[in-house]
Coordinates of N, CA, C and O in Angstrom, one line a residue:
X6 N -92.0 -104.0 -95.7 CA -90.8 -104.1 -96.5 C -91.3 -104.2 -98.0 O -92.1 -105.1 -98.4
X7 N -91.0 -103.9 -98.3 CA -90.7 -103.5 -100.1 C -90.6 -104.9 -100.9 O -90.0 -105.7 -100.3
X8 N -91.2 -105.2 -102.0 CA -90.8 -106.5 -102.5 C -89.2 -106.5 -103.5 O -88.6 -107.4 -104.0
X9 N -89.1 -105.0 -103.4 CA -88.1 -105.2 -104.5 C -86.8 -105.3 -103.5 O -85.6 -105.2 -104.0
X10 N -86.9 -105.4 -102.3 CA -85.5 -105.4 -101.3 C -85.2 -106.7 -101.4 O -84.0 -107.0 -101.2
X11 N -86.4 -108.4 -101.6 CA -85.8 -109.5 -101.9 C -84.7 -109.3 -102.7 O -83.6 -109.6 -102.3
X12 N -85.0 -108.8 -104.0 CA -83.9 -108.7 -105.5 C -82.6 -108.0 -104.7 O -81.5 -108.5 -104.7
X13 N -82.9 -106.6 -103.9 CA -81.2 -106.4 -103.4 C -80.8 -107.5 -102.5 O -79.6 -107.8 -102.6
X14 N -81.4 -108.0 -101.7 CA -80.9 -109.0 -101.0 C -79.8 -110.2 -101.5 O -78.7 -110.6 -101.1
X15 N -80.7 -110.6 -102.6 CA -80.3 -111.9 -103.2 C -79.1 -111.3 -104.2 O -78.7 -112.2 -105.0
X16 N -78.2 -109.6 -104.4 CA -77.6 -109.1 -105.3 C -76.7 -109.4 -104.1 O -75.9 -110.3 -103.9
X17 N -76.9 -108.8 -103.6 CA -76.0 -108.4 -102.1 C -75.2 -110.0 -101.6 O -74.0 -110.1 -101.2
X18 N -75.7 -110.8 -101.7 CA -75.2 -112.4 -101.7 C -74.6 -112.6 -102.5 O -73.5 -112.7 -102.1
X19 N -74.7 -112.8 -103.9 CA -73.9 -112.8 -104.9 C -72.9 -112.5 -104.9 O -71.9 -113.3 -105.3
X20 N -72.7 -110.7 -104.3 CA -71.7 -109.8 -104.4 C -70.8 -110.2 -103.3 O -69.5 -110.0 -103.3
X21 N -71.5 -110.9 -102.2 CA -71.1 -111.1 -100.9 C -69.7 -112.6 -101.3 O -68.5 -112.6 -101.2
X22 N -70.7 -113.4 -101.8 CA -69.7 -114.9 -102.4 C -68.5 -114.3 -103.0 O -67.4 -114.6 -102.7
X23 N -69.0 -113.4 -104.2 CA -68.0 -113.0 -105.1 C -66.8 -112.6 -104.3 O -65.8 -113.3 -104.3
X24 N -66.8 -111.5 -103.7 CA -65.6 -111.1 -102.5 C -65.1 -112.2 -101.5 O -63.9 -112.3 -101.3
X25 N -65.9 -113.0 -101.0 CA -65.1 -113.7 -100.2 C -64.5 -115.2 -100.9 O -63.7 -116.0 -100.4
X26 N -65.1 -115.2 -101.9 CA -64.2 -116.4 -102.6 C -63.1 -115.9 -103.0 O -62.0 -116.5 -102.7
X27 N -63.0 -114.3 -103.8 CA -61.7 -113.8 -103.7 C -60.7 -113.3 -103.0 O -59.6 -112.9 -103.3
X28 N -61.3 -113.5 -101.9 CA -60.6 -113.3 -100.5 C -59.7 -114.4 -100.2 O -58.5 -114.2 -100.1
X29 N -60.6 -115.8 -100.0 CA -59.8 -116.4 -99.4 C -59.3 -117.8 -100.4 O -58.8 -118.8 -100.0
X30 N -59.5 -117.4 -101.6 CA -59.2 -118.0 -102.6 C -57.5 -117.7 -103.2 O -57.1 -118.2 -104.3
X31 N -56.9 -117.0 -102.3 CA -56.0 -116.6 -102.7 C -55.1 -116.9 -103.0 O -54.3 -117.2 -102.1
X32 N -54.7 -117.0 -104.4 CA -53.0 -118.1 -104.6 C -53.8 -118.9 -105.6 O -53.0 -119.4 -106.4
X33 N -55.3 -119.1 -105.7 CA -55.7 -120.4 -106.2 C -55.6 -119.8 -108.1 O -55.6 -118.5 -108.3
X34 N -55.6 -120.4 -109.2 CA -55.2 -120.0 -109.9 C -56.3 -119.6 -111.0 O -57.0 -120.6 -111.4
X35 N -56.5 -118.7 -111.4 CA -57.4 -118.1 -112.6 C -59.0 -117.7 -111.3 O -60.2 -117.8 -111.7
X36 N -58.5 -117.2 -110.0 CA -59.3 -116.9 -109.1 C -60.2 -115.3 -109.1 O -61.2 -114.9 -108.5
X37 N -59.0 -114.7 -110.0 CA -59.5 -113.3 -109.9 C -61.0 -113.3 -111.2 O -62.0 -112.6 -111.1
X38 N -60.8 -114.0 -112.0 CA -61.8 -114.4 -113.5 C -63.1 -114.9 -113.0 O -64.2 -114.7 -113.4
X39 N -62.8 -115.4 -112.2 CA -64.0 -117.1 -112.0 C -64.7 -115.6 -110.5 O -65.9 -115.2 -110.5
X40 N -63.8 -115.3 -109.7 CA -64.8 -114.2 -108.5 C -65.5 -113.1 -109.6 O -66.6 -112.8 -109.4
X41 N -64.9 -112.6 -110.5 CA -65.0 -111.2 -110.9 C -66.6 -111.4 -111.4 O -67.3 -110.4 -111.3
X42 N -67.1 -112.8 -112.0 CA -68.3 -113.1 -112.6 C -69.4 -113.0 -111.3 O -70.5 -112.7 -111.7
X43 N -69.2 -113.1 -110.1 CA -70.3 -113.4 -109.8 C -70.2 -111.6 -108.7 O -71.1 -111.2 -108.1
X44 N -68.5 -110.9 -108.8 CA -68.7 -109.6 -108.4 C -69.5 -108.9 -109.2 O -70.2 -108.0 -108.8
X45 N -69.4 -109.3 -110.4 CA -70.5 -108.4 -111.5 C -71.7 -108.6 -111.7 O -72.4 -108.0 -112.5
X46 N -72.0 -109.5 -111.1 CA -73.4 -109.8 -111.1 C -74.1 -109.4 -110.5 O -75.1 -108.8 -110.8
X47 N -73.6 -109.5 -109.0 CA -74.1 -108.9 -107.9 C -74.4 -107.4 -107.9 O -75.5 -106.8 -107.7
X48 N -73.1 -106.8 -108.2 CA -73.4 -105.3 -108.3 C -73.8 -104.4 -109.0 O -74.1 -103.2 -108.8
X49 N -73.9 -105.4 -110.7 CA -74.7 -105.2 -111.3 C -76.2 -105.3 -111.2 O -76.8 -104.4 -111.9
X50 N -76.9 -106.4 -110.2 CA -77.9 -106.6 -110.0 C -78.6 -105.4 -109.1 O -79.5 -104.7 -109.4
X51 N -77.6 -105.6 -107.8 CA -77.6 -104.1 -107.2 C -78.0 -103.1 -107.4 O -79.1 -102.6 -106.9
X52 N -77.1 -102.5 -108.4 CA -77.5 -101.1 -109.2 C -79.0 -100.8 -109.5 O -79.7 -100.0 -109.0
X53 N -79.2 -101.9 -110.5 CA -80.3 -102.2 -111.3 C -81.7 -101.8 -110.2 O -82.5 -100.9 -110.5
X54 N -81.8 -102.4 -109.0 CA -82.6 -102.4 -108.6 C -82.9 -100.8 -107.5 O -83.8 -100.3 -106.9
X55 N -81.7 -100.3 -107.7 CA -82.0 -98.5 -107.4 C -82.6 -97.4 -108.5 O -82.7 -96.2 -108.2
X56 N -83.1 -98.0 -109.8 CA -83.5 -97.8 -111.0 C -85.2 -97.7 -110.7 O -86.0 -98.7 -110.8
X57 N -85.4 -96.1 -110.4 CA -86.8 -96.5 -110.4 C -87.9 -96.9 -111.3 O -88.9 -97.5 -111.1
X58 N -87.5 -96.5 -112.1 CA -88.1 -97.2 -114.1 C -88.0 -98.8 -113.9 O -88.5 -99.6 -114.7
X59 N -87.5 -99.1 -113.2 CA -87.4 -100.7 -113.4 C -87.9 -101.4 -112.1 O -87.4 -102.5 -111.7
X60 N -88.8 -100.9 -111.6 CA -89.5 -101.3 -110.3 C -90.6 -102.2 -110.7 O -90.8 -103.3 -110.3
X61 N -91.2 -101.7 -111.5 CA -92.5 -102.8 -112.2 C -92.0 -103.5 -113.2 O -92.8 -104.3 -113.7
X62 N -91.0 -103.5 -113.6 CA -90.5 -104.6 -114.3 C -90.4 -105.7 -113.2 O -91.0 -106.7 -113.3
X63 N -89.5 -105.5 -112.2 CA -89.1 -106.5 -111.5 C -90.1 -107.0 -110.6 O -89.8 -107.8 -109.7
X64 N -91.4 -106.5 -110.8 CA -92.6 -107.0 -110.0 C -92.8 -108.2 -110.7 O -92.9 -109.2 -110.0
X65 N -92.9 -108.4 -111.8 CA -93.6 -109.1 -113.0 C -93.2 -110.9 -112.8 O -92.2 -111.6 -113.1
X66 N -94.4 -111.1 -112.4 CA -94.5 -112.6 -111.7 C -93.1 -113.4 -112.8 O -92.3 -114.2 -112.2
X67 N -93.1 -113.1 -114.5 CA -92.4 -114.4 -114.8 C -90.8 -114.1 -114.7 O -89.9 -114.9 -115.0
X68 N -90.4 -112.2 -114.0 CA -89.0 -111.8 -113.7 C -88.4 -112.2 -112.5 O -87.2 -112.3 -112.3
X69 N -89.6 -112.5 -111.7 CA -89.3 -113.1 -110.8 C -88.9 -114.4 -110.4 O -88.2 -114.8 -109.5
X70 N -89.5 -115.1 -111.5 CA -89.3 -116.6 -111.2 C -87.9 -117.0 -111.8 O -87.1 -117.9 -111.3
X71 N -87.6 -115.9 -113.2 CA -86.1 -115.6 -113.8 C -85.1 -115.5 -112.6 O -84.2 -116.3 -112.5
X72 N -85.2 -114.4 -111.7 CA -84.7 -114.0 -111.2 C -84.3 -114.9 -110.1 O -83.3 -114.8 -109.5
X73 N -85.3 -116.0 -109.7 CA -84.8 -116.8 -108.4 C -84.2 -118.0 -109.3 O -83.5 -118.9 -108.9
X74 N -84.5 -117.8 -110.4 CA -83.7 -119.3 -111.2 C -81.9 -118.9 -111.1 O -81.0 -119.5 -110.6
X75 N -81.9 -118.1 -111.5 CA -80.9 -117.1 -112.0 C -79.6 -116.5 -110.2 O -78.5 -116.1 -110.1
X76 N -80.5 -116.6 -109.4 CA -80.0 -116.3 -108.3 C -79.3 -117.8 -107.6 O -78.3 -117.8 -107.0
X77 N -80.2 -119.0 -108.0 CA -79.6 -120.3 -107.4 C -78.6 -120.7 -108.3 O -77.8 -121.5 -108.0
X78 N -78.6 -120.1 -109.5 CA -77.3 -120.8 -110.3 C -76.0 -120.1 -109.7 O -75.0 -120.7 -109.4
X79 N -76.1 -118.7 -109.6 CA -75.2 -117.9 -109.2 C -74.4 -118.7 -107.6 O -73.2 -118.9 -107.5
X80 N -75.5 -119.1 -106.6 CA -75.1 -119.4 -105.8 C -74.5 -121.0 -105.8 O -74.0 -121.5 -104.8
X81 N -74.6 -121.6 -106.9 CA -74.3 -123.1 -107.3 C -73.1 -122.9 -107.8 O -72.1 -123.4 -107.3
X82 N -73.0 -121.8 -108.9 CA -71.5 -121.6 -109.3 C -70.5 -121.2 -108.0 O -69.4 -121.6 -107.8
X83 N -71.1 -120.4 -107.4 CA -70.0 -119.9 -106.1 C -69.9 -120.7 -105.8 O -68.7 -120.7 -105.5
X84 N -70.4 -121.9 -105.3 CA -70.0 -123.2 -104.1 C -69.1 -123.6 -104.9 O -68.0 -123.5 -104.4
X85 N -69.2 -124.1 -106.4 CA -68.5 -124.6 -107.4 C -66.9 -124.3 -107.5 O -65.9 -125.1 -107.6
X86 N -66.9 -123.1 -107.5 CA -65.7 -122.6 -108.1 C -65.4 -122.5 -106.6 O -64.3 -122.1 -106.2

């Protein structure tokens, strides 16, 4: 397996929270704002990582360590909200 399929993985989760908070969030108020941040992260992240120019970027020991920083907050805010 590929190292850069961790980064889709952990996009794919993001994207995953984002939809089902706004799924079953429904009714709750200013819900579509607070999901839409972490739907665009996700699929933004997503994308990014289909970008073959940006394969060795995302190798790069200190993008990595960004990237898992950056992936636990994402998942802190979804519990949050």
């Amino acid at each position: 397996m590929h190292p850069i399929n961790n980064y889709r993985f952990g996009a794919y989760a993001v994207l995953a929270m984002g939809l089902i908070n706004l799924r079953y969030q429904t009714g709750s108020s200013n819900n579509l704002p607070k999901s839409s941040i972490l739907i665009a992260i996700g699929a933004g992240a997503l994308i990014l990582t289909f970008i073959p120019a940006l394969t060795n970027f995302f190798m790069r020991k200190g993008v990595k360590l960004i990237a898992l920083a950056l992936l636990a907050v994402c998942i802190a805010y979804g519990i949050l909200i």
